[in-house]
Coordinates of C-alpha atoms in Angstrom, one line a residue:
X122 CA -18.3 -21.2 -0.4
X123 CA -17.7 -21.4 3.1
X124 CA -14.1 -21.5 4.9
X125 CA -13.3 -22.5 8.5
X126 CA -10.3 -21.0 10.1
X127 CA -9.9 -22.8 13.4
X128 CA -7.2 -22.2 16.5
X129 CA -5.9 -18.9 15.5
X130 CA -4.8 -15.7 17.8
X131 CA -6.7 -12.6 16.4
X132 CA -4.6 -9.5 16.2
X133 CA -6.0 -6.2 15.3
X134 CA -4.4 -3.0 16.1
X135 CA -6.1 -0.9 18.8
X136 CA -7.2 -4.2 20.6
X137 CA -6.7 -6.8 22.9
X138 CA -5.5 -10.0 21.3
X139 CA -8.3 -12.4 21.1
X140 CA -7.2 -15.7 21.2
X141 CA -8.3 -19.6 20.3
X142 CA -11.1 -18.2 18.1
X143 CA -12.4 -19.3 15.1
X144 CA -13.3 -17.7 12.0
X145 CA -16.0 -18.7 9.7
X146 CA -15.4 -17.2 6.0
X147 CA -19.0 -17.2 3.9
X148 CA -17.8 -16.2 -0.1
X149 CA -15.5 -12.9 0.5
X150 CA -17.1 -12.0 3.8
X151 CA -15.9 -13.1 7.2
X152 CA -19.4 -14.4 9.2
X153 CA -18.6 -15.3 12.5
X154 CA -16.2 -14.8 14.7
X155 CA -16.4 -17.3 18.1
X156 CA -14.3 -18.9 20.7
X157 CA -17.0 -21.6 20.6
X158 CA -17.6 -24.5 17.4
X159 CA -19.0 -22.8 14.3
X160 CA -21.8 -24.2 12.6
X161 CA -20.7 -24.7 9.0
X162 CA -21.5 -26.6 5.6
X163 CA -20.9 -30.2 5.0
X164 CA -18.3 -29.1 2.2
X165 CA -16.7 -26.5 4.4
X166 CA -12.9 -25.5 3.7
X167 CA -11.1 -26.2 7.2
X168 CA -7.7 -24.5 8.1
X169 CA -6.1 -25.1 11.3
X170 CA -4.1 -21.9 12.6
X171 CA -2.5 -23.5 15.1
X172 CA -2.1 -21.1 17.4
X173 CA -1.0 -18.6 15.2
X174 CA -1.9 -14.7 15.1
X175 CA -4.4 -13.9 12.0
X176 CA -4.1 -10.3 10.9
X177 CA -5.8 -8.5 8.5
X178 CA -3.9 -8.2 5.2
X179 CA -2.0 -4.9 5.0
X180 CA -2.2 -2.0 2.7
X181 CA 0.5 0.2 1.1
X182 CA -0.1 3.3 0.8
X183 CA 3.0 4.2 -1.8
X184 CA 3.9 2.0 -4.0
X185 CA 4.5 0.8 -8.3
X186 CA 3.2 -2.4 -9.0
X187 CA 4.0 -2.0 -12.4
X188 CA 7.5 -0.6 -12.2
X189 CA 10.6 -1.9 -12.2
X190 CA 13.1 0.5 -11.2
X191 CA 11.4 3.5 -13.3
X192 CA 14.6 3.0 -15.9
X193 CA 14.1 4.8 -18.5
X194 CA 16.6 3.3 -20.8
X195 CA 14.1 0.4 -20.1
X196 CA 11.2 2.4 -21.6
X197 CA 13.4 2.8 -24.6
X198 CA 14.4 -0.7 -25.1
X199 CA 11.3 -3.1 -24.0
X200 CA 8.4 -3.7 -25.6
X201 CA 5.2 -2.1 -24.4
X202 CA 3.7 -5.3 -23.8
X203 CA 6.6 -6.4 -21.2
X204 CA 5.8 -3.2 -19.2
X205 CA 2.7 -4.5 -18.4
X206 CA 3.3 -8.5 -17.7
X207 CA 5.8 -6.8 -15.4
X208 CA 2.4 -6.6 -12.7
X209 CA 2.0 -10.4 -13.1
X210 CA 5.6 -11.0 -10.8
X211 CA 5.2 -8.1 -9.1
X212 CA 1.5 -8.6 -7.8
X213 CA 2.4 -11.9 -6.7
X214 CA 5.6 -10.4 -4.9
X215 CA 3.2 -8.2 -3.0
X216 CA 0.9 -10.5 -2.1
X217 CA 3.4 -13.1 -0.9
X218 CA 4.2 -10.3 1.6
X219 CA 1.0 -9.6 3.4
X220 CA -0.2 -6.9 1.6
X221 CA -3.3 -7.4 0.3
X222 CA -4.5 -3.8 -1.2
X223 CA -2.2 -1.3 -2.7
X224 CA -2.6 2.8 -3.5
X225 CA -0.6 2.6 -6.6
X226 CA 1.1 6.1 -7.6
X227 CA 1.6 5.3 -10.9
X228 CA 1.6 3.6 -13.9
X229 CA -0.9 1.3 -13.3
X230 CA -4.1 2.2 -15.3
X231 CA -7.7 0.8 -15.3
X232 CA -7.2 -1.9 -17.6
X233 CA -4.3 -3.3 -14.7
X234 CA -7.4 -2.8 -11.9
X235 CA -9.8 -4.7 -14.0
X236 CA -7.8 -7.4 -14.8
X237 CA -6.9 -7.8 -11.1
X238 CA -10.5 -7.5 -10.1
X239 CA -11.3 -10.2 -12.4
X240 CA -9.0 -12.3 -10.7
X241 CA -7.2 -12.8 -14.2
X242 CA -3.5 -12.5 -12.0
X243 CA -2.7 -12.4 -7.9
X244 CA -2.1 -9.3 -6.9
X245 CA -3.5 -6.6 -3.9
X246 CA -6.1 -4.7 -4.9
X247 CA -5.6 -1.4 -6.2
X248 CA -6.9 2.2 -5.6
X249 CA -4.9 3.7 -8.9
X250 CA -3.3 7.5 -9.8
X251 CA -2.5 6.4 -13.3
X252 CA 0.0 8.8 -13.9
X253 CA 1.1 12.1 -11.9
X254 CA 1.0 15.6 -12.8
X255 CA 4.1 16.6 -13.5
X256 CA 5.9 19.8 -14.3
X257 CA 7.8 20.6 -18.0
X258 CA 11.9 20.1 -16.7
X259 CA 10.6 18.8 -12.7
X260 CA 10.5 15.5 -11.2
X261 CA 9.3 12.6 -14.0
X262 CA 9.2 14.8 -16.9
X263 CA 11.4 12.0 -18.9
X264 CA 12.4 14.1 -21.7
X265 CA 15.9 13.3 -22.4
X266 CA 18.2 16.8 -23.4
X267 CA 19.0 14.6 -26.9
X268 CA 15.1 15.8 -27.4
X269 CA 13.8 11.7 -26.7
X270 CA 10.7 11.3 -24.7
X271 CA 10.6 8.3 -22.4
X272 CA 7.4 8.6 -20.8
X273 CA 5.5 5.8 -22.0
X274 CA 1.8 6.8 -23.4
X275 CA -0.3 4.5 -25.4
X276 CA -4.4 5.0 -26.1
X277 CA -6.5 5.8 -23.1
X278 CA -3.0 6.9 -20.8
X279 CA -2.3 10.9 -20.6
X280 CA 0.5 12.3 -20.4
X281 CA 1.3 13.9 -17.3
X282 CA 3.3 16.8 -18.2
X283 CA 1.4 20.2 -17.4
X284 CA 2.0 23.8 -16.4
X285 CA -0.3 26.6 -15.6
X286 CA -3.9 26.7 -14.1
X287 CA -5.2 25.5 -17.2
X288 CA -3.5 23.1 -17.9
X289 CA -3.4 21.2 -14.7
X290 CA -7.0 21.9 -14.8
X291 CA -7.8 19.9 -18.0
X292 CA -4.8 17.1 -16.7
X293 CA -6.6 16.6 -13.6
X294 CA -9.7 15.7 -15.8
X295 CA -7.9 13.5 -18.3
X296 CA -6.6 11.5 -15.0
X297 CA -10.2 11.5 -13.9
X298 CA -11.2 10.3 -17.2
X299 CA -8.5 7.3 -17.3
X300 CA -10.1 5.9 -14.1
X301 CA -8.3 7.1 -11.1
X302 CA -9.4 6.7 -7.6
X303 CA -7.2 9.7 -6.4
X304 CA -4.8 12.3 -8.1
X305 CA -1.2 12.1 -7.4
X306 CA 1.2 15.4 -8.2
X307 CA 5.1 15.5 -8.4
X308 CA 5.5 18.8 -5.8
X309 CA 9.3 18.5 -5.9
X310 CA 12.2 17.5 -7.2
X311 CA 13.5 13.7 -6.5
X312 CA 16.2 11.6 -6.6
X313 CA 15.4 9.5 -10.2
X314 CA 14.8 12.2 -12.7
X315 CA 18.1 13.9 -13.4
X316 CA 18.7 18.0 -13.2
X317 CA 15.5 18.4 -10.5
X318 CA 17.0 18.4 -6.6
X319 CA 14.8 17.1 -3.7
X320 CA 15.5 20.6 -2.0
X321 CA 13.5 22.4 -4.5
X322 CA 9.3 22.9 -4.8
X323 CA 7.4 22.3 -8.0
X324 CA 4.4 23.8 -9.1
X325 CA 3.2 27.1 -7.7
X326 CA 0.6 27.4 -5.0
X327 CA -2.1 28.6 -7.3
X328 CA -1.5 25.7 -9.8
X329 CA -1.4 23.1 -6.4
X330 CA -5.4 24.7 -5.4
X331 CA -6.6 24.4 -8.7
X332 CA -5.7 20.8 -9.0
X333 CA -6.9 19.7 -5.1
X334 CA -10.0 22.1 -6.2
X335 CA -11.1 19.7 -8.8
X336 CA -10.2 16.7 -7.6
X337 CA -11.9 17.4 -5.0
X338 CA -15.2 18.0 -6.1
X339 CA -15.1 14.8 -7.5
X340 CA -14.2 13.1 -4.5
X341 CA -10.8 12.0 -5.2
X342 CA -8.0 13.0 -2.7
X343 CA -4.3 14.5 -3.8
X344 CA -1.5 13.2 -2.8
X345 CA 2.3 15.1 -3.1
X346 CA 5.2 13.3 -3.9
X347 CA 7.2 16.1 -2.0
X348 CA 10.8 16.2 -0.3
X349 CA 11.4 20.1 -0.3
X350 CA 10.3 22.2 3.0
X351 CA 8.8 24.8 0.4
X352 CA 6.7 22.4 -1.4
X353 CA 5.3 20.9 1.7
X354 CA 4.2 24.2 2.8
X355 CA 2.4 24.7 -0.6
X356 CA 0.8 21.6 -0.8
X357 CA -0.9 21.8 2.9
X358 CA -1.7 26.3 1.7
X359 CA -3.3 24.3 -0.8
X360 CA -5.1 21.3 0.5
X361 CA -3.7 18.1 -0.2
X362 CA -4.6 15.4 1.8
X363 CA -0.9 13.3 1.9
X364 CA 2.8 13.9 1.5
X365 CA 4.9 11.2 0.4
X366 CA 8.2 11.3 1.7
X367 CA 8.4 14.7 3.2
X368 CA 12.2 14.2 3.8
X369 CA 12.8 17.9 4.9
X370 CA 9.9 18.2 7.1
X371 CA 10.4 20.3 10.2
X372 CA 8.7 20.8 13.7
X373 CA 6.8 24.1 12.6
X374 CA 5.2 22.1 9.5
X375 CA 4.5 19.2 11.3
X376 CA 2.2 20.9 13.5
X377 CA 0.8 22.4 10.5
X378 CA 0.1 19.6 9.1
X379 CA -1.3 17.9 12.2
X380 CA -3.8 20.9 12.6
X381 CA -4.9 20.4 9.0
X382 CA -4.9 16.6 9.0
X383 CA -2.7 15.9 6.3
X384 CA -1.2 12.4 6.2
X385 CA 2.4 11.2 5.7
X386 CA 3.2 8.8 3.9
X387 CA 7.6 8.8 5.1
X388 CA 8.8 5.5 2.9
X389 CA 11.7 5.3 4.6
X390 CA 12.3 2.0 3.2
X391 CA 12.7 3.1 0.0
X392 CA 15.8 5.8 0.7
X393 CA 17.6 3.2 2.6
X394 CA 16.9 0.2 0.7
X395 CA 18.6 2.2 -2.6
X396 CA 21.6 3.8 -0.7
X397 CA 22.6 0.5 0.9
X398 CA 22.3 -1.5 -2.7
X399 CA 23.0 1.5 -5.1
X400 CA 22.2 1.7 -9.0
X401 CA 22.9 -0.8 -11.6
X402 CA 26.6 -0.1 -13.2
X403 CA 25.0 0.6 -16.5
X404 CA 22.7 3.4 -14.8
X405 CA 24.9 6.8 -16.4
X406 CA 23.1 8.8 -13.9
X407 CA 23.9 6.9 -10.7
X408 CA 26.6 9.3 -9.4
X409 CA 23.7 12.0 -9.5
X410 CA 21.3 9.9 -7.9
X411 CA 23.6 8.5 -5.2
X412 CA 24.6 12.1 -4.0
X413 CA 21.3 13.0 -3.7
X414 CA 20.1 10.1 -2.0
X415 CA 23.1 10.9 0.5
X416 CA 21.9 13.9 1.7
X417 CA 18.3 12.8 2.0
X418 CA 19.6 9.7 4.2
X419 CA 20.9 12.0 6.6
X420 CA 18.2 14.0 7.4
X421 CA 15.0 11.5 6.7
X422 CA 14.3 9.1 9.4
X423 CA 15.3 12.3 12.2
X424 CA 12.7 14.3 10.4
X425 CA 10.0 11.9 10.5
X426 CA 10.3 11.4 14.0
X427 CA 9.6 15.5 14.7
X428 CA 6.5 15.1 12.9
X429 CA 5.4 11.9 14.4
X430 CA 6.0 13.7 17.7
X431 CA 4.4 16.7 16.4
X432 CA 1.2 14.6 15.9
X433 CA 1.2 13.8 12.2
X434 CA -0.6 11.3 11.0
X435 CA 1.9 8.4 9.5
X436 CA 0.7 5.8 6.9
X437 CA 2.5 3.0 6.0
X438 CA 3.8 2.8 2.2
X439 CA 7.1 1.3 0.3
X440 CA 7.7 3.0 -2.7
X441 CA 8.3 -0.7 -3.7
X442 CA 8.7 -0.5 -7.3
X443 CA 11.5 1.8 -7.3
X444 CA 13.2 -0.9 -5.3
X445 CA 12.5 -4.7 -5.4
X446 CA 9.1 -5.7 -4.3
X447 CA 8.0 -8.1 -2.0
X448 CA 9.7 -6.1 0.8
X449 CA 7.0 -4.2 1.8
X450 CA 6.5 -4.8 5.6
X451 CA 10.1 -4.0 6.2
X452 CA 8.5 -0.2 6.7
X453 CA 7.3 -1.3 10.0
X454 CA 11.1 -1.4 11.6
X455 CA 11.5 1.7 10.3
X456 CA 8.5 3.1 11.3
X457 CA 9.2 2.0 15.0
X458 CA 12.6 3.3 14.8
X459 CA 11.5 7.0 15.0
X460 CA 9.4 6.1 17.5
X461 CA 5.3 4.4 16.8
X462 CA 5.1 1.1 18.9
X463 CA 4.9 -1.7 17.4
X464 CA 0.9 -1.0 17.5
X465 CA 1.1 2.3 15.7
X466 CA 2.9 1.0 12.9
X467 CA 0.8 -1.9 12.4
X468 CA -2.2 0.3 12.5
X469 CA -0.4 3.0 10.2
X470 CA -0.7 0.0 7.3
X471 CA -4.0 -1.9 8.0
X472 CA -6.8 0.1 9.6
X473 CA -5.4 3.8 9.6
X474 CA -4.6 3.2 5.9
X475 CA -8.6 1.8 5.5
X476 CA -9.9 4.6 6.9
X477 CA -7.5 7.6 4.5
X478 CA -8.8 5.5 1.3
X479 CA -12.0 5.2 2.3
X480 CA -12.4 1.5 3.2
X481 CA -12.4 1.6 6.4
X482 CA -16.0 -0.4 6.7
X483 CA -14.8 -3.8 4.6
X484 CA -11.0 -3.7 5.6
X485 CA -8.4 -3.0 7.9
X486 CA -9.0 -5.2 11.1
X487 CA -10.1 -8.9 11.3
X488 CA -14.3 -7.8 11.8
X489 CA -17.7 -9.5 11.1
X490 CA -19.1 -8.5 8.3
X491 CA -15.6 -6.8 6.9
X492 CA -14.4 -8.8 3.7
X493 CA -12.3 -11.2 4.0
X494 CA -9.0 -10.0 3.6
X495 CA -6.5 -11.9 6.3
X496 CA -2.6 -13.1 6.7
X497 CA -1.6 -15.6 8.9
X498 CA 1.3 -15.1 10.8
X499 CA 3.9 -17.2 12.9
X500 CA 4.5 -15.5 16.1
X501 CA 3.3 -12.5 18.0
X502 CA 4.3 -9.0 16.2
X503 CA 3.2 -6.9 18.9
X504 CA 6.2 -8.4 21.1
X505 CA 8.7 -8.4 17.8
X506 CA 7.5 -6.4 14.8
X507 CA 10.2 -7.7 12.4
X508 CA 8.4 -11.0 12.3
X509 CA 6.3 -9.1 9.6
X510 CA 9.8 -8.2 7.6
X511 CA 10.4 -12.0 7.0
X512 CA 8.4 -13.4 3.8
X513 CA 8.7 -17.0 5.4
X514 CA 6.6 -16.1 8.4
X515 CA 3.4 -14.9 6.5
X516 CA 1.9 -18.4 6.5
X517 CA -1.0 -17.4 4.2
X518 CA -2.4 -14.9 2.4
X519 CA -6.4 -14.7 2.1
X520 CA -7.8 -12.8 -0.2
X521 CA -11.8 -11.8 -0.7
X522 CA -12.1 -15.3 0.9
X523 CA -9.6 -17.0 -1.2
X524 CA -6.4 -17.9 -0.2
X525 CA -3.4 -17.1 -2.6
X526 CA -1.0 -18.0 -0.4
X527 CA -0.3 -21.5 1.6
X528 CA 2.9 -22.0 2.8

């Protein structure tokens, strides 16, 4: 199957703009790219760009695909089967958006990738964590003080609760096991589990090595969910290749983590998205949550800047999921506000994010030979990055060569 996209502006970060090109798509591969006529099949697909920019589709590098607000009186109440249909909305959301491929921290499992890879639902594609290590009484563990469990476990999904070298040992294997593509680890408190503070690390330095130790002799990196100055610290002592969050980062740690090339994955979105809407009324752990995201709001976007200065290396994710998806891009404003141009940012979420999860040969830019992978958008985002922010103004979505969305 061949598809012509005619009269389109090529924008890829790191580059001069090419413009009135055309781009021949051959099955999920993009053949030729020419500011001369293509040569194509009689039954060619033709769209006409007009004169619009054509991007490659983005990736985020944080977020939930299958969560809605990681309620657990939700995980009480709904059926198992509802958890999961929940990916059906929420892929499409993501999609819609101009994000094409997704690291998902968690829960999505194997059977979610397949069924995506199939094509059996629209959604980005998905390098998956299934569940993250997490510490008995730290960030995640979900058992309730009335002795309830909510963690949601069903056959061929481990729990992630884990303490000791042993034990994260044998978890980091069971994750393996399940199908993950990289090991995610709760390294601090956060602001949705109740009694754990953002301040504080989790997991000791010697339990952190064992896990990055495994992992990474089977080739799958380790990424931190981690607010606390402490647990950032630990996590880089003991090799991790990303922080997410990193709220309390400061200028000696970013040029640590510079020098050791560990990414940061800020989602500022997330914070501010949640303190300017709040919890649902019927949350009874909202005051806790709201006071914690308070003092995290202060702190987050000023501390991100020091390390982007510092010469950390910023990826673009949401932590969509925790708030409403489809949203996604709205991380590029942020992401300029501490400072990247409007160039950086875009980069941090298409080919900068190819490159950390190891794609960087098939996606990330708008390439020969790279699969096909594109958004069409109206109007230039290198003069005006919030174009990205606005749903309406990704055109279409194309997707291995197909398009999923046509506005």
């Amino acid at each position: 199957m061949e598809t012509l996209i005619k009269n389109v502006n090529i924008l890829n970060p790191n580059e001069e703009i090419q413009t009135s090109c055309n781009v021949l798509i051959e099955d999920k591969h993009i053949k030729q790219i020419s500011r001369k006529k293509v040569s194509t099949k009689n039954n060619v697909k033709i769209i006409d760009g007009q004169d619009n920019y054509l991007m490659p589709g983005f990736i985020d590098c944080h977020a939930h695909i299958m969560a809605n607000g990681f309620h657990k009186e939700e995980n009480m109440a709904n059926p198992l089967a509802l958890h999961f249909y929940n990916a059906i909305k929420h892929g499409k959301q993501t999609v819609d958006a101009g994000v094409t491929t997704i690291k998902d921290c968690g829960p999505a499992d194997i059977g979610v990738k397949i069924a995506q890879k199939k094509g059996l639902f629209i959604s980005p594609k998905m390098e998956i964590s299934v569940t993250p290590l997490v510490s008995t009484g730290g960030h995640f563990d979900l058992f309730l003080p009335s002795g309830f469990d909510m963690e949601i476990v069903y056959p061929g999904f481990p729990k992630g609760r884990c303490d000791g070298p042993l034990e994260v040992l044998k978890k980091t294997r069971e994750i393996k096991r399940a199908g993950a593509d990289f090991i995610k680890v709760m390294a601090s408190g956060g602001v949705l589990t109740t009694n754990t503070s953002p301040d504080y690390p989790q997991f000791n330095v010697e339990e952190l090595k064992t896990i990055v130790e495994e992992a990474h002799v089977n080739d799958l990196k380790v990424s931190a969910h981690c607010h606390s100055l402490k647990g950032i610290n630990n996590c880089v002592d003991a090799g991790f290749d990303s922080i997410e969050h990193g709220t309390f980062i400061d200028k000696k740690t970013s040029h640590k983590m510079a020098e050791n090339n560990v990414k940061l994955v800020p989602t500022m979105l997330v914070h501010d998205f949640l303190y300017h809407s709040g919890f649902p009324a019927w949350d009874n752990y909202a005051a806790e949550k709201t006071a914690k995201l308070k003092e995290i709001v202060k702190v987050h976007k000023e501390n991100i800047s020091v390390a982007y200065e510092e010469g950390v290396d910023l990826l673009m994710g949401t932590d969509s999921g925790v708030i409403a998806h489809g949203h996604n891009l709205e991380e590029l404003i942020h992401l300029t506000d501490i400072g990247m141009s409007n160039d950086e940012a875009i980069a941090s979420g298409t080919i900068n994010a190819a490159e950390f999860i190891g794609k960087k040969d098939s996606l990330g830019s708008v390439s020969e030979n790279k699969i096909a992978d594109l958004i069409l958008v109206n109007g230039n985002p290198l003069d005006d990055v919030s174009i990205l922010a606005d749903n309406d103004n990704i055109l279409k979505v194309i997707q291995n060569g197909c398009l999923v969305k046509n506005i």
